[in-house]
PDB file of C-alpha atoms in Angstrom:
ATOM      1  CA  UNK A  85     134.219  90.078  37.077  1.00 51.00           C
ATOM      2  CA  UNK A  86     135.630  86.942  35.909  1.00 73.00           C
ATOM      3  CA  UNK A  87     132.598  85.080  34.723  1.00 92.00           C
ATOM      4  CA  UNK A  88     129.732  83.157  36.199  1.00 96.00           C
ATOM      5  CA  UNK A  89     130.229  81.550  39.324  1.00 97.00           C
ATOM      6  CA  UNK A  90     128.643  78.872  40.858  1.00 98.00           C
ATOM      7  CA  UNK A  91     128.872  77.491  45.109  1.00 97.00           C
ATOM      8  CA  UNK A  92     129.459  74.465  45.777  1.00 97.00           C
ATOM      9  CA  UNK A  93     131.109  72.632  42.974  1.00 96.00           C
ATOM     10  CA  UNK A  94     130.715  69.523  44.584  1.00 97.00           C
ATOM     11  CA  UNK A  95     127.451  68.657  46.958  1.00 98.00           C
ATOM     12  CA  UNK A  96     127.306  65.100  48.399  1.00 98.00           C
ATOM     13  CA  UNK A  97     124.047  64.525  50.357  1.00 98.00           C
ATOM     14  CA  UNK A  98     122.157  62.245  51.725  1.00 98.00           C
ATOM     15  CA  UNK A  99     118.472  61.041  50.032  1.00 98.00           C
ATOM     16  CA  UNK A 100     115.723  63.383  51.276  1.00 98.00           C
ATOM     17  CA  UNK A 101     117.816  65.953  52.448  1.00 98.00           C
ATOM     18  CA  UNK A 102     117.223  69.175  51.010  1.00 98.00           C
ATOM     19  CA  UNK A 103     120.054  71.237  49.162  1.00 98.00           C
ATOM     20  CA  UNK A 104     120.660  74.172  47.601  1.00 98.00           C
ATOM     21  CA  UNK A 105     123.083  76.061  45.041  1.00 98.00           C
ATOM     22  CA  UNK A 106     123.908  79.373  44.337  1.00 98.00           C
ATOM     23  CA  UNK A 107     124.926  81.295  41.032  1.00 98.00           C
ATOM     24  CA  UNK A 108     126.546  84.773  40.388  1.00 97.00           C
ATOM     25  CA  UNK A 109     125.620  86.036  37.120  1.00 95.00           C
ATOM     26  CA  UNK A 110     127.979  88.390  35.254  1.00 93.00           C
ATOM     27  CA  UNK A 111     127.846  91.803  36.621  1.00 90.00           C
ATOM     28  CA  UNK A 112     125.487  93.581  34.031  1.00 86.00           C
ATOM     29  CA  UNK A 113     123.642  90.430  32.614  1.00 90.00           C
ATOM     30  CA  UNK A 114     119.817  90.593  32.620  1.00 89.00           C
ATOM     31  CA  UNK A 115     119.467  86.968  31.545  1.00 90.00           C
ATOM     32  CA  UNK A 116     119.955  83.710  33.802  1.00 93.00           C
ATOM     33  CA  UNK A 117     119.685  80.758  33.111  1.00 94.00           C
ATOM     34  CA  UNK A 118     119.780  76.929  35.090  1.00 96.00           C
ATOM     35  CA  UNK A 119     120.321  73.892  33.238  1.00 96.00           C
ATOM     36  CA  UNK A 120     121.017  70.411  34.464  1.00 96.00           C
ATOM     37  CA  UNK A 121     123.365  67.625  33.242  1.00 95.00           C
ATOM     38  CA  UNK A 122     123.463  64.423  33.410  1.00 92.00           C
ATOM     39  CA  UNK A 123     126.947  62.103  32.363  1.00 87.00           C
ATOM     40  CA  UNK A 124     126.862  61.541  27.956  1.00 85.00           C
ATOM     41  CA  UNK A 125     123.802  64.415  27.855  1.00 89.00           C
ATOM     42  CA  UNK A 126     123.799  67.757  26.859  1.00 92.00           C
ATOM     43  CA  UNK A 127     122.730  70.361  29.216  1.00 94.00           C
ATOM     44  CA  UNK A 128     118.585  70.122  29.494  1.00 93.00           C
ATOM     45  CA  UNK A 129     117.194  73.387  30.407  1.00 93.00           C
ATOM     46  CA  UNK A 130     115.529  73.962  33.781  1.00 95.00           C
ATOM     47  CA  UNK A 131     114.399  77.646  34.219  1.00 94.00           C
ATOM     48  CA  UNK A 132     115.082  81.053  33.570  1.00 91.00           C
ATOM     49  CA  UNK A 133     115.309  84.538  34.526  1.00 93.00           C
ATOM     50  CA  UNK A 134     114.962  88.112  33.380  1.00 90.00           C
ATOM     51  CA  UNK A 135     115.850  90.494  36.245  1.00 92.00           C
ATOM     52  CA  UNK A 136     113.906  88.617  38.882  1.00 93.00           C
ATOM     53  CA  UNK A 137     111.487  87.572  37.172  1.00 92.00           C
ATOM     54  CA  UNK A 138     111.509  84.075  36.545  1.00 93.00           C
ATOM     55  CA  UNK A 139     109.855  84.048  33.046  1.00 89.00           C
ATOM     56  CA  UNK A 140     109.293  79.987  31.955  1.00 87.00           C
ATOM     57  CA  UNK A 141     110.412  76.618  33.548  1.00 90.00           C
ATOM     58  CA  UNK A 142     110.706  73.510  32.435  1.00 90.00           C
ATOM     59  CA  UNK A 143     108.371  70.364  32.786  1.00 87.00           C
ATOM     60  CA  UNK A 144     111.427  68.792  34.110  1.00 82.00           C
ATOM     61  CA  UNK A 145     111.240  71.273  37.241  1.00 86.00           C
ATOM     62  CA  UNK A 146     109.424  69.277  39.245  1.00 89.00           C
ATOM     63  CA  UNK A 147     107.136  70.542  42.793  1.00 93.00           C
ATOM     64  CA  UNK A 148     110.558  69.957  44.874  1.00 96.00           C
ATOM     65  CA  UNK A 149     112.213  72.374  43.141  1.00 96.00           C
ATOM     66  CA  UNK A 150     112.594  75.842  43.242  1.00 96.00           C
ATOM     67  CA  UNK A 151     114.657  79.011  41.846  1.00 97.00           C
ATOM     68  CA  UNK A 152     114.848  82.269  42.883  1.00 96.00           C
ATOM     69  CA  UNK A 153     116.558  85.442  41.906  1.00 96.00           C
ATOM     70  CA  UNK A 154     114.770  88.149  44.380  1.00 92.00           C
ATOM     71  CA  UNK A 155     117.258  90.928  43.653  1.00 88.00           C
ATOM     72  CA  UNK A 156     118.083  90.272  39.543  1.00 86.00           C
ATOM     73  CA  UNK A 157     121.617  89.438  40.909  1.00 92.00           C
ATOM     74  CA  UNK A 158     122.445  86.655  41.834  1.00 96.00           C
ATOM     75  CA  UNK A 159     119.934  83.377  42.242  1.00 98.00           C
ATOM     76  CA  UNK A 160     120.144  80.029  44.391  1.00 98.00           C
ATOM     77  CA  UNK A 161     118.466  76.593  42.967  1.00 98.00           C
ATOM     78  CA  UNK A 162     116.641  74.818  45.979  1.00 98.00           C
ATOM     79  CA  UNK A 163     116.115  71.190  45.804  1.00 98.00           C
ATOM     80  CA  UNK A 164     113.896  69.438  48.744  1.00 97.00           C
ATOM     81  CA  UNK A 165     113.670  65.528  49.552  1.00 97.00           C
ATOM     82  CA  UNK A 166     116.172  64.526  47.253  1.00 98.00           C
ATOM     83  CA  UNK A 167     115.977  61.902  45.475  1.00 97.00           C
ATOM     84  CA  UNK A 168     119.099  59.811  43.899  1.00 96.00           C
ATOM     85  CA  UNK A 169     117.683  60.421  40.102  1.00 95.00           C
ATOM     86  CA  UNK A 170     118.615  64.431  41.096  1.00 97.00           C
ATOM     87  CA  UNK A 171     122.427  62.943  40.770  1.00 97.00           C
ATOM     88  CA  UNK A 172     123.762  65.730  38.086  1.00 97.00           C
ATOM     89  CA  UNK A 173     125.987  68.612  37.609  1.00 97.00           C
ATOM     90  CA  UNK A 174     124.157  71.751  37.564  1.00 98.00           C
ATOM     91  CA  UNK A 175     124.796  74.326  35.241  1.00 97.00           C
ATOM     92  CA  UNK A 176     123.874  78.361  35.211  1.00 97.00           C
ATOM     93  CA  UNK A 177     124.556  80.506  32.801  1.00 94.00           C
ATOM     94  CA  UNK A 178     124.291  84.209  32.157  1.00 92.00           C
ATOM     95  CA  UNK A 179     124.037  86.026  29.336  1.00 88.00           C
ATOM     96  CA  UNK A 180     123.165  90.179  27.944  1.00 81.00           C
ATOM     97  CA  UNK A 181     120.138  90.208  25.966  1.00 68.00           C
ATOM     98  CA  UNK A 182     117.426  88.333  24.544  1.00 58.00           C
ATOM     99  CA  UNK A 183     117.648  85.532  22.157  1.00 51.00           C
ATOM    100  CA  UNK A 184     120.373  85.513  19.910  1.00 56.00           C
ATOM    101  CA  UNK A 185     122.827  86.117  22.727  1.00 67.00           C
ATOM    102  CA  UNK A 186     125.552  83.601  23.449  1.00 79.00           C
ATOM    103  CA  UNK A 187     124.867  82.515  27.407  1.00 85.00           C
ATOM    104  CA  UNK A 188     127.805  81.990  29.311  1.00 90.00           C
ATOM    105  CA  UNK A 189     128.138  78.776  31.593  1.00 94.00           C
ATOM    106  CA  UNK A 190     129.194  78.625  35.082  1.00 96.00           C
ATOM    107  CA  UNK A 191     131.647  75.579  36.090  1.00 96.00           C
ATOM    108  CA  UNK A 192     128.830  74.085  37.516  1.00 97.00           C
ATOM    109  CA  UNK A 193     127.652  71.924  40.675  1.00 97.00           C
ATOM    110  CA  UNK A 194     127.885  68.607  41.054  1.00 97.00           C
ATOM    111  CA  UNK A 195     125.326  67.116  43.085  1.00 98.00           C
ATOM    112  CA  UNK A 196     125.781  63.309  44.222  1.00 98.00           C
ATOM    113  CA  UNK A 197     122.645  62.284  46.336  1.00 98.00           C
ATOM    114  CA  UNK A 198     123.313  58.976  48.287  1.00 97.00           C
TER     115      UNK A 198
ATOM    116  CA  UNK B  19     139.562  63.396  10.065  1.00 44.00           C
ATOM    117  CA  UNK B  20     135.699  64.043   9.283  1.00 43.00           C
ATOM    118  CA  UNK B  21     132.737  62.384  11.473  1.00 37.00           C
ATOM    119  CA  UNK B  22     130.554  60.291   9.497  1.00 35.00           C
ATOM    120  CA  UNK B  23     126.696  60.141   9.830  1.00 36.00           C
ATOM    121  CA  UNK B  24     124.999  62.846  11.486  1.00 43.00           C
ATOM    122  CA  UNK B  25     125.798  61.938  14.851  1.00 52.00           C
ATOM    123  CA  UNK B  26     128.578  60.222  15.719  1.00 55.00           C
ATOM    124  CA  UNK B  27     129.400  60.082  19.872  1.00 83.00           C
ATOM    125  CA  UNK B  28     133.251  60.073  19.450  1.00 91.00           C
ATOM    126  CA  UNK B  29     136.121  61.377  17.369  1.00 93.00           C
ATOM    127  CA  UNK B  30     139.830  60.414  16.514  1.00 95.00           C
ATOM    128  CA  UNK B  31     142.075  62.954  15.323  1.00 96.00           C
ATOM    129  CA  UNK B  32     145.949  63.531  14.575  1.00 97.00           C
ATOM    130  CA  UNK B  33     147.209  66.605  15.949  1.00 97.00           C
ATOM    131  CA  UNK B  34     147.455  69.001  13.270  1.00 97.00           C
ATOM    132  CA  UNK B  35     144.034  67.396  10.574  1.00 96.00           C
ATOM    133  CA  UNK B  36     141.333  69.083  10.250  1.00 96.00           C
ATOM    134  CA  UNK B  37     138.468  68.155  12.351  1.00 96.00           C
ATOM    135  CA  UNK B  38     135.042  68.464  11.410  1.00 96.00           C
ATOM    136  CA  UNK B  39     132.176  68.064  13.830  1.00 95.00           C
ATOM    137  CA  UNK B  40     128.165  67.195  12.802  1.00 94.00           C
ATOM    138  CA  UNK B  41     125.061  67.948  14.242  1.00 93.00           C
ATOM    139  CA  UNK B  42     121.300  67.612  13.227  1.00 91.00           C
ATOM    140  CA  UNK B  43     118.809  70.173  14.660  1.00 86.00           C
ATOM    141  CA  UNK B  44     115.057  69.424  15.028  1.00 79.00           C
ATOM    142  CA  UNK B  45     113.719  72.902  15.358  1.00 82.00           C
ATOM    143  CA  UNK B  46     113.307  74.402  11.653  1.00 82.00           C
ATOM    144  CA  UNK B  47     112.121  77.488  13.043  1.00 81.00           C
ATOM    145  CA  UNK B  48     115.221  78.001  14.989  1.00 84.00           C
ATOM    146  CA  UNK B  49     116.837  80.794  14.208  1.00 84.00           C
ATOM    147  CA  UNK B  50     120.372  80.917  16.443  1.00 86.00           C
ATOM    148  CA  UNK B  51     122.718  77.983  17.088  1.00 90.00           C
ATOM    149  CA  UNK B  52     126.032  77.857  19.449  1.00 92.00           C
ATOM    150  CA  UNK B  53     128.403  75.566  19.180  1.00 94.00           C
ATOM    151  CA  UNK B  54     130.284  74.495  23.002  1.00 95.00           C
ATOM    152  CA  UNK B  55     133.409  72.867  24.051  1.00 96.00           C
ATOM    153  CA  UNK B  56     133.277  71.400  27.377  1.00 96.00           C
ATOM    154  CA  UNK B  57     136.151  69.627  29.065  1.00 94.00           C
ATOM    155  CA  UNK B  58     136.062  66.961  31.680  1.00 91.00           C
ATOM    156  CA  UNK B  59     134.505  68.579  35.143  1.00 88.00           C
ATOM    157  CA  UNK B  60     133.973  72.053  33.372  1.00 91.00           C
ATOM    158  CA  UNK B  61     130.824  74.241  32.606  1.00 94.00           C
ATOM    159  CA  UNK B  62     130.281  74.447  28.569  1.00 94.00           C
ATOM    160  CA  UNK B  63     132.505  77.121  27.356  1.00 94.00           C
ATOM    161  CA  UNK B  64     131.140  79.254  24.128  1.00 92.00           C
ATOM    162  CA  UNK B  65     133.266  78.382  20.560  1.00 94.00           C
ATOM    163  CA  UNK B  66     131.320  80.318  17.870  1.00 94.00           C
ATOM    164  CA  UNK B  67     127.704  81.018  16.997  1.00 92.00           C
ATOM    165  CA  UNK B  68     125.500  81.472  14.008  1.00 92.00           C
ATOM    166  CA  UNK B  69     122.093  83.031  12.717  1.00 89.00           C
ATOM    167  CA  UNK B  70     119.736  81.401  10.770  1.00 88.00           C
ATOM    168  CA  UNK B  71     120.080  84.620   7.897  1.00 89.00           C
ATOM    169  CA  UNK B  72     124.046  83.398   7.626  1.00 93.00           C
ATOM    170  CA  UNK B  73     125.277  80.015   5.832  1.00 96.00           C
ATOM    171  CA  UNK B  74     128.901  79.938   7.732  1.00 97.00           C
ATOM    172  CA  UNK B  75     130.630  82.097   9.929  1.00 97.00           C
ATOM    173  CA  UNK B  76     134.357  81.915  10.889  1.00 97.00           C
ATOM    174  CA  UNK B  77     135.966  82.695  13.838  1.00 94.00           C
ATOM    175  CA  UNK B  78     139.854  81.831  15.043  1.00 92.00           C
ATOM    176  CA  UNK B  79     140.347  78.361  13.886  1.00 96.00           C
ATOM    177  CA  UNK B  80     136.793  77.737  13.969  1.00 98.00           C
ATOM    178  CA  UNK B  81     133.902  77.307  11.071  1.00 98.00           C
ATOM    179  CA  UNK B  82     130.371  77.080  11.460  1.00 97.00           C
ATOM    180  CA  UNK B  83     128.313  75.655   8.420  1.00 97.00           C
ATOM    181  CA  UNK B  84     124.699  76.248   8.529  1.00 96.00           C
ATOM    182  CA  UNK B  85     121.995  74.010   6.250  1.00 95.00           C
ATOM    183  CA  UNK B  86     118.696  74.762   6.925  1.00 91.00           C
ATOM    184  CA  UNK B  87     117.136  72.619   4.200  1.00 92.00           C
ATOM    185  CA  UNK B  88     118.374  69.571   5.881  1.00 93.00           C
ATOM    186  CA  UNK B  89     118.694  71.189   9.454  1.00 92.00           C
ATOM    187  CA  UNK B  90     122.389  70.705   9.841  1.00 94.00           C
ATOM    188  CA  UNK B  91     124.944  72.403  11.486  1.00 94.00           C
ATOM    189  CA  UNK B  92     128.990  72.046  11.455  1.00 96.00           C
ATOM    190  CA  UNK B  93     131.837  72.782  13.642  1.00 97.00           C
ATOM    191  CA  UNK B  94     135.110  72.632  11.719  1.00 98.00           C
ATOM    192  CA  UNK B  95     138.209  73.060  13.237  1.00 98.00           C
ATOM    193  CA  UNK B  96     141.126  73.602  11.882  1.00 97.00           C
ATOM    194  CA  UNK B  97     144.584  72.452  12.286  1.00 97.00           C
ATOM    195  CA  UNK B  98     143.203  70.262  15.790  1.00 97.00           C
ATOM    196  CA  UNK B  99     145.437  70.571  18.663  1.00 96.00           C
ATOM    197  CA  UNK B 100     145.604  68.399  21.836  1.00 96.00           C
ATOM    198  CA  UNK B 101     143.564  71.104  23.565  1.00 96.00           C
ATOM    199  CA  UNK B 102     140.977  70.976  21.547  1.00 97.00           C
ATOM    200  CA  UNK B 103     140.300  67.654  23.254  1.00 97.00           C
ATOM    201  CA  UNK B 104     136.837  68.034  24.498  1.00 96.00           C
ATOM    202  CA  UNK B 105     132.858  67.307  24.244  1.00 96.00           C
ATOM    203  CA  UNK B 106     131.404  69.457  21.536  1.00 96.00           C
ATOM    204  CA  UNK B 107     127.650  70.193  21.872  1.00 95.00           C
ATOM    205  CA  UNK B 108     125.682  72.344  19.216  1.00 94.00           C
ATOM    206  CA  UNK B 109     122.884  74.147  20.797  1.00 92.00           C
ATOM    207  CA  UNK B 110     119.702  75.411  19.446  1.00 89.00           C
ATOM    208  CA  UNK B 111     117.034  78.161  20.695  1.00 81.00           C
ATOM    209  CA  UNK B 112     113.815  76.061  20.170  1.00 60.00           C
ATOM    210  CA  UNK B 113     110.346  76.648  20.717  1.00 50.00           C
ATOM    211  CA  UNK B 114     110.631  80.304  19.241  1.00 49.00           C
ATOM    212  CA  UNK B 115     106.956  80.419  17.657  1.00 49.00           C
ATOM    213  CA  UNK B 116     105.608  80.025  21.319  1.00 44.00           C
ATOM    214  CA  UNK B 117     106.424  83.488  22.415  1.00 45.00           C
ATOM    215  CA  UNK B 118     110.207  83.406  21.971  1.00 48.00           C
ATOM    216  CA  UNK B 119     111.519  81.320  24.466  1.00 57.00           C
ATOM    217  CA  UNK B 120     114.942  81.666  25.684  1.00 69.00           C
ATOM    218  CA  UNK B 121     115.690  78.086  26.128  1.00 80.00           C
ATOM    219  CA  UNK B 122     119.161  76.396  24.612  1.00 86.00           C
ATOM    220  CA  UNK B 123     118.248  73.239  23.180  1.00 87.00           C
ATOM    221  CA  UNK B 124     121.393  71.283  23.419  1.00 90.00           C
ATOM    222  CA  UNK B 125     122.244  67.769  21.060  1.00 86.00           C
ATOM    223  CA  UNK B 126     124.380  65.124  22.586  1.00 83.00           C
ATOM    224  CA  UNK B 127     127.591  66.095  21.732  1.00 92.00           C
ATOM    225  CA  UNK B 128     130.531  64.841  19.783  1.00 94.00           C
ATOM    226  CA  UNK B 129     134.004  63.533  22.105  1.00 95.00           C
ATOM    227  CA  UNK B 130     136.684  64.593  20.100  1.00 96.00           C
ATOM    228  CA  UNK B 131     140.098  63.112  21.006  1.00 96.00           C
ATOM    229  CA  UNK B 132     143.330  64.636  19.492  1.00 96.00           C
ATOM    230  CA  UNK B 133     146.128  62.418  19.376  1.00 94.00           C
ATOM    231  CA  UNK B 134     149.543  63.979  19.386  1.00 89.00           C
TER     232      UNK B 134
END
């Protein structure tokens, strides 16, 4: 296992199109995590996961989107009727145990919508 | 070379000075804090990490000051190379007296540029 691993890295679509992403965890971590980023910002946290339970989201998660992680492996971030303010590079991240734990990032997606 | 202020976007060094990297938390009931690295295009990549029970930690290069009384945190690098060229980002776990959350509260981050 070489890390976390995110698919695409790049996603160009068009405005109301709906897209999604998908994230492999590391092997034997319980923890997931999605994060978005937008260009000069830190990483803003979206939602997260024990298992596949998806234990607290964000305010910034709006209606259109949507995570899942049905078999605590790996999970896929839906977005429908994008919109161009969706334009960022989205992170996941894994990590061990509960807080305290250092989460490790995927390389990310980078989502362009047009 | 040493930021000044609290936050300061962007940072010239010469290869081979110390760097030293600032960063003001809001959470004073946070009790963990990461510092990043993330070059151009990349996911954030882990540099060293703290608890709130510890004033510094040191890793290979690396040192992480922690003051709580003033909510500060520092990333100081030692001996800055060219790859060391990157976007620094401290990160906090925040909102930990609503249940624990899990959530990494990141800052803005720091450019630091090493020139050779």
């Amino acid at each position: 296992d070489t890390g976390v691993s995110q698919d695409p890295r790049h996603k160009i679509t068009k405005r109301g199109q709906n897209v999604t992403f998908r994230c492999d965890p590391i092997s034997e971590h319980n923890r997931l995590y999605w994060y978005r980023q937008t260009l000069g910002q830190g990483p803003e946290f979206l939602t997260y996961f024990q298992n596949e339970a998806q234990l607290e989201k964000s305010r910034l998660l709006s209606d259109r989107f949507s995570a899942e992680r049905p078999k605590g492996s790996f999970s896929t971030l839906e977005i429908q009727r994008t919109e161009q303010g969706d334009s960022a590079m989205y992170l996941c991240a894994s990590s061990l145990r509960g807080q305290g734990t250092e989460a490790f990032f995927g390389q990310g997606t980078r989502l362009t919508v047009v | 070379g040493e930021s000044v202020g609290l936050h300061l976007p962007t940072l010239s060094v010469q290869e081979g000075d110390n760097s030293i990297i600032n960063c003001a938390y809001s959470n004073s009931a946070s009790d963990y804090f990461i510092w990043y690295k993330q070059e151009s295009g990349k996911g954030p990549q882990f540099i060293i990490d703290i608890r709130s029970n510890m004033d510094k930690r040191q890793g290979q290069r690396v040192t992480v000051l922690l003051n709580k009384t003033v909510k500060h945190l520092s990333l100081q690098i030692a001996a800055t190379q060219p790859g060391d060229s990157a976007v620094y980002f401290c990160a906090e776990n925040g909102d930990i007296l609503q249940g624990g959350s899990e959530k990494l509260v990141f800052g803005k981050g720091t450019k630091l540029t090493v020139n050779p």
